[in-house]
Amino acid sequence: MKVIASHNGLAAVERAWELLQSGTPPLAAVVAGITLVEDDPEEHSVGYGGIPNEAGIVELDAAVMDGRTLRGAGVAALRNVRHPARVAMRLMEQTNRVLLVGEGALAFARANGFAEENLLTDKARRIWLHWKRIRSELDDWRTPAADSVDPDVAAWFEKHFGGPAGHAKVGTVHVAACDDAGNIACSTSTSGHAFKLPGRVGDSPILGAGLFADNGAGSCGSLGHGEANLLNCSSFAVVEMLRAGRTPAEAGLEMLRRIADRTPRDQCDAAGRPRFNLWLYILTPDGREAGVTMWGPKEFLVADSAGIRRQACQPLFENRPS
Ligand code: GLY
């Protein structure tokens, strides 16, 4: 019995582990955990408080997959509903559809009684507005003087962009769990890339890209540059490598190597390292796990009978690309 999660999933791991121990099936445990992260207004890459798209509107992507039944579902570009993973789970339970987007996803959530609200918190709005003010010298926005930037906003840009005027993308959360019978399940939830094009859908709601689970081999889920997973079907490919006998770390690092080799040169540094980062979290039905990253350092979370702890992700490249 084990739960793993991305670095930002501590509340999710604690909840999922508690539920798993009391006999809750892995998928329900994982989604209950992810719901807590989606509720957290300070987690700006997921759910309520997520960083909005270019137009200032929060659009959420999420999916679930159950390795026992090999069923799963996702919702994409969902507005006004803070729990997209629960909506995806409901879609899987109630229909034979696998993916709903935009208005259709919202109508399905509404029909199922999910509350609607504005997901843009005041802090996320201020971060977005700062981004509009710094992103271009070609439009009418005037770049604020460095000493006039709101400290909350400056701290966010420092953490995610390496300074108040840089460029970066932000997180997502992934959680996976297996029980003692070898049933495995996982979920990924995100507000997607910060300031993305309206309607942009990443890897998180796409089975095989942002997550995959199969009791016969294992599960994989991801954070990072979703387009790389969409182009490489990364989560499905990792699970197939597990099926072929690779260890979780071997499968994850082989996948990152494959992605690095296939990344267009204009997205790489002179040494051929992708400038974007990507993390893969891998779990087998017998409870072996790994977290890998294109370049480190980063930790991931593990819960089992030895307790809840942080473990290092194994990097493909030791150093950040130049
Ligand atoms: N991996 C999350 C995204 O690209 O939206």
mmCIF file with all atom_site columns, C-alpha atoms in Angstrom, residues 53-137:
data_model
loop_
_atom_site.group_PDB
_atom_site.id
_atom_site.type_symbol
_atom_site.label_atom_id
_atom_site.label_alt_id
_atom_site.label_comp_id
_atom_site.label_asym_id
_atom_site.label_entity_id
_atom_site.label_seq_id
_atom_site.pdbx_PDB_ins_code
_atom_site.Cartn_x
_atom_site.Cartn_y
_atom_site.Cartn_z
_atom_site.occupancy
_atom_site.B_iso_or_equiv
_atom_site.pdbx_formal_charge
_atom_site.auth_seq_id
_atom_site.auth_comp_id
_atom_site.auth_asym_id
_atom_site.auth_atom_id
_atom_site.pdbx_PDB_model_num
ATOM 1  C CA . ASN A 1 53  ? -4.904  32.487 -18.878 1.00 0.00 ? 53  ASN A CA 1
ATOM 2  C CA . GLU A 1 54  ? -3.804  35.397 -21.036 1.00 0.00 ? 54  GLU A CA 1
ATOM 3  C CA . ALA A 1 55  ? -7.291  36.912 -20.739 1.00 0.00 ? 55  ALA A CA 1
ATOM 4  C CA . GLY A 1 56  ? -7.380  36.718 -16.933 1.00 0.00 ? 56  GLY A CA 1
ATOM 5  C CA . ILE A 1 57  ? -9.719  33.700 -16.771 1.00 0.00 ? 57  ILE A CA 1
ATOM 6  C CA . VAL A 1 58  ? -8.851  30.552 -14.821 1.00 0.00 ? 58  VAL A CA 1
ATOM 7  C CA . GLU A 1 59  ? -9.242  27.427 -16.977 1.00 0.00 ? 59  GLU A CA 1
ATOM 8  C CA . LEU A 1 60  ? -8.655  24.060 -15.304 1.00 0.00 ? 60  LEU A CA 1
ATOM 9  C CA . ASP A 1 61  ? -7.616  20.663 -16.688 1.00 0.00 ? 61  ASP A CA 1
ATOM 10 C CA . ALA A 1 62  ? -7.742  17.346 -14.799 1.00 0.00 ? 62  ALA A CA 1
ATOM 11 C CA . ALA A 1 63  ? -8.123  13.618 -15.300 1.00 0.00 ? 63  ALA A CA 1
ATOM 12 C CA . VAL A 1 64  ? -8.426  10.398 -13.351 1.00 0.00 ? 64  VAL A CA 1
ATOM 13 C CA . MET A 1 65  ? -7.549  6.821  -14.249 1.00 0.00 ? 65  MET A CA 1
ATOM 14 C CA . ASP A 1 66  ? -8.289  3.540  -12.510 1.00 0.00 ? 66  ASP A CA 1
ATOM 15 C CA . GLY A 1 67  ? -5.784  0.803  -13.291 1.00 0.00 ? 67  GLY A CA 1
ATOM 16 C CA . ARG A 1 68  ? -8.156  -1.951 -12.135 1.00 0.00 ? 68  ARG A CA 1
ATOM 17 C CA . THR A 1 69  ? -10.862 -1.186 -14.691 1.00 0.00 ? 69  THR A CA 1
ATOM 18 C CA . LEU A 1 70  ? -8.598  0.613  -17.196 1.00 0.00 ? 70  LEU A CA 1
ATOM 19 C CA . ARG A 1 71  ? -11.222 3.347  -17.262 1.00 0.00 ? 71  ARG A CA 1
ATOM 20 C CA . GLY A 1 72  ? -10.562 7.026  -16.937 1.00 0.00 ? 72  GLY A CA 1
ATOM 21 C CA . ALA A 1 73  ? -11.793 10.455 -17.953 1.00 0.00 ? 73  ALA A CA 1
ATOM 22 C CA . GLY A 1 74  ? -10.705 14.059 -18.190 1.00 0.00 ? 74  GLY A CA 1
ATOM 23 C CA . VAL A 1 75  ? -12.096 17.566 -18.354 1.00 0.00 ? 75  VAL A CA 1
ATOM 24 C CA . ALA A 1 76  ? -10.272 20.441 -20.015 1.00 0.00 ? 76  ALA A CA 1
ATOM 25 C CA . ALA A 1 77  ? -10.491 24.233 -20.107 1.00 0.00 ? 77  ALA A CA 1
ATOM 26 C CA . LEU A 1 78  ? -13.150 24.029 -17.384 1.00 0.00 ? 78  LEU A CA 1
ATOM 27 C CA . ARG A 1 79  ? -14.110 27.437 -15.957 1.00 0.00 ? 79  ARG A CA 1
ATOM 28 C CA . ASN A 1 80  ? -15.772 28.353 -12.652 1.00 0.00 ? 80  ASN A CA 1
ATOM 29 C CA . VAL A 1 81  ? -15.610 24.913 -10.985 1.00 0.00 ? 81  VAL A CA 1
ATOM 30 C CA . ARG A 1 82  ? -12.775 24.413 -8.519  1.00 0.00 ? 82  ARG A CA 1
ATOM 31 C CA . HIS A 1 83  ? -12.730 20.580 -8.442  1.00 0.00 ? 83  HIS A CA 1
ATOM 32 C CA . PRO A 1 84  ? -12.016 19.369 -11.983 1.00 0.00 ? 84  PRO A CA 1
ATOM 33 C CA . ALA A 1 85  ? -10.673 15.995 -10.766 1.00 0.00 ? 85  ALA A CA 1
ATOM 34 C CA . ARG A 1 86  ? -14.015 15.258 -9.110  1.00 0.00 ? 86  ARG A CA 1
ATOM 35 C CA . VAL A 1 87  ? -15.827 16.303 -12.282 1.00 0.00 ? 87  VAL A CA 1
ATOM 36 C CA . ALA A 1 88  ? -13.585 13.942 -14.284 1.00 0.00 ? 88  ALA A CA 1
ATOM 37 C CA . MET A 1 89  ? -14.300 11.114 -11.853 1.00 0.00 ? 89  MET A CA 1
ATOM 38 C CA . ARG A 1 90  ? -18.037 11.742 -12.166 1.00 0.00 ? 90  ARG A CA 1
ATOM 39 C CA . LEU A 1 91  ? -17.694 11.681 -15.971 1.00 0.00 ? 91  LEU A CA 1
ATOM 40 C CA . MET A 1 92  ? -15.954 8.309  -15.745 1.00 0.00 ? 92  MET A CA 1
ATOM 41 C CA . GLU A 1 93  ? -18.575 6.916  -13.372 1.00 0.00 ? 93  GLU A CA 1
ATOM 42 C CA . GLN A 1 94  ? -21.667 8.175  -15.160 1.00 0.00 ? 94  GLN A CA 1
ATOM 43 C CA . THR A 1 95  ? -20.801 7.947  -18.850 1.00 0.00 ? 95  THR A CA 1
ATOM 44 C CA . ASN A 1 96  ? -18.685 6.113  -21.375 1.00 0.00 ? 96  ASN A CA 1
ATOM 45 C CA . ARG A 1 97  ? -17.155 9.405  -22.517 1.00 0.00 ? 97  ARG A CA 1
ATOM 46 C CA . VAL A 1 98  ? -13.491 10.074 -21.851 1.00 0.00 ? 98  VAL A CA 1
ATOM 47 C CA . LEU A 1 99  ? -13.000 13.817 -22.395 1.00 0.00 ? 99  LEU A CA 1
ATOM 48 C CA . LEU A 1 100 ? -15.175 16.918 -22.118 1.00 0.00 ? 100 LEU A CA 1
ATOM 49 C CA . VAL A 1 101 ? -13.944 20.447 -22.775 1.00 0.00 ? 101 VAL A CA 1
ATOM 50 C CA . GLY A 1 102 ? -14.982 24.032 -22.104 1.00 0.00 ? 102 GLY A CA 1
ATOM 51 C CA . GLU A 1 103 ? -18.723 24.717 -22.140 1.00 0.00 ? 103 GLU A CA 1
ATOM 52 C CA . GLY A 1 104 ? -19.552 21.007 -22.343 1.00 0.00 ? 104 GLY A CA 1
ATOM 53 C CA . ALA A 1 105 ? -17.450 20.227 -19.280 1.00 0.00 ? 105 ALA A CA 1
ATOM 54 C CA . LEU A 1 106 ? -19.078 23.112 -17.400 1.00 0.00 ? 106 LEU A CA 1
ATOM 55 C CA . ALA A 1 107 ? -22.585 21.987 -18.397 1.00 0.00 ? 107 ALA A CA 1
ATOM 56 C CA . PHE A 1 108 ? -21.781 18.463 -17.164 1.00 0.00 ? 108 PHE A CA 1
ATOM 57 C CA . ALA A 1 109 ? -20.440 19.812 -13.872 1.00 0.00 ? 109 ALA A CA 1
ATOM 58 C CA . ARG A 1 110 ? -23.490 22.051 -13.471 1.00 0.00 ? 110 ARG A CA 1
ATOM 59 C CA . ALA A 1 111 ? -25.827 19.129 -14.146 1.00 0.00 ? 111 ALA A CA 1
ATOM 60 C CA . ASN A 1 112 ? -24.051 17.231 -11.394 1.00 0.00 ? 112 ASN A CA 1
ATOM 61 C CA . GLY A 1 113 ? -24.514 19.990 -8.848  1.00 0.00 ? 113 GLY A CA 1
ATOM 62 C CA . PHE A 1 114 ? -20.966 21.335 -8.701  1.00 0.00 ? 114 PHE A CA 1
ATOM 63 C CA . ALA A 1 115 ? -20.924 24.899 -7.378  1.00 0.00 ? 115 ALA A CA 1
ATOM 64 C CA . GLU A 1 116 ? -19.877 27.691 -9.760  1.00 0.00 ? 116 GLU A CA 1
ATOM 65 C CA . GLU A 1 117 ? -17.715 30.573 -8.609  1.00 0.00 ? 117 GLU A CA 1
ATOM 66 C CA . ASN A 1 118 ? -15.048 32.969 -9.824  1.00 0.00 ? 118 ASN A CA 1
ATOM 67 C CA . LEU A 1 119 ? -11.789 31.010 -9.395  1.00 0.00 ? 119 LEU A CA 1
ATOM 68 C CA . LEU A 1 120 ? -9.582  34.102 -9.777  1.00 0.00 ? 120 LEU A CA 1
ATOM 69 C CA . THR A 1 121 ? -8.400  35.139 -6.330  1.00 0.00 ? 121 THR A CA 1
ATOM 70 C CA . ASP A 1 122 ? -7.277  38.689 -5.701  1.00 0.00 ? 122 ASP A CA 1
ATOM 71 C CA . LYS A 1 123 ? -3.630  37.610 -5.488  1.00 0.00 ? 123 LYS A CA 1
ATOM 72 C CA . ALA A 1 124 ? -3.800  35.630 -8.747  1.00 0.00 ? 124 ALA A CA 1
ATOM 73 C CA . ARG A 1 125 ? -5.435  38.673 -10.384 1.00 0.00 ? 125 ARG A CA 1
ATOM 74 C CA . ARG A 1 126 ? -2.604  40.937 -9.171  1.00 0.00 ? 126 ARG A CA 1
ATOM 75 C CA . ILE A 1 127 ? 0.018   38.478 -10.505 1.00 0.00 ? 127 ILE A CA 1
ATOM 76 C CA . TRP A 1 128 ? -1.750  38.375 -13.885 1.00 0.00 ? 128 TRP A CA 1
ATOM 77 C CA . LEU A 1 129 ? -2.033  42.153 -14.022 1.00 0.00 ? 129 LEU A CA 1
ATOM 78 C CA . HIS A 1 130 ? 1.677   42.544 -13.279 1.00 0.00 ? 130 HIS A CA 1
ATOM 79 C CA . TRP A 1 131 ? 2.442   40.105 -16.089 1.00 0.00 ? 131 TRP A CA 1
ATOM 80 C CA . LYS A 1 132 ? 0.354   42.206 -18.487 1.00 0.00 ? 132 LYS A CA 1
ATOM 81 C CA . ARG A 1 133 ? 2.260   45.307 -17.429 1.00 0.00 ? 133 ARG A CA 1
ATOM 82 C CA . ILE A 1 134 ? 5.717   43.795 -17.995 1.00 0.00 ? 134 ILE A CA 1
ATOM 83 C CA . ARG A 1 135 ? 5.234   41.538 -20.993 1.00 0.00 ? 135 ARG A CA 1
ATOM 84 C CA . SER A 1 136 ? 5.404   44.032 -23.832 1.00 0.00 ? 136 SER A CA 1
ATOM 85 C CA . GLU A 1 137 ? 6.783   47.374 -24.762 1.00 0.00 ? 137 GLU A CA 1
#
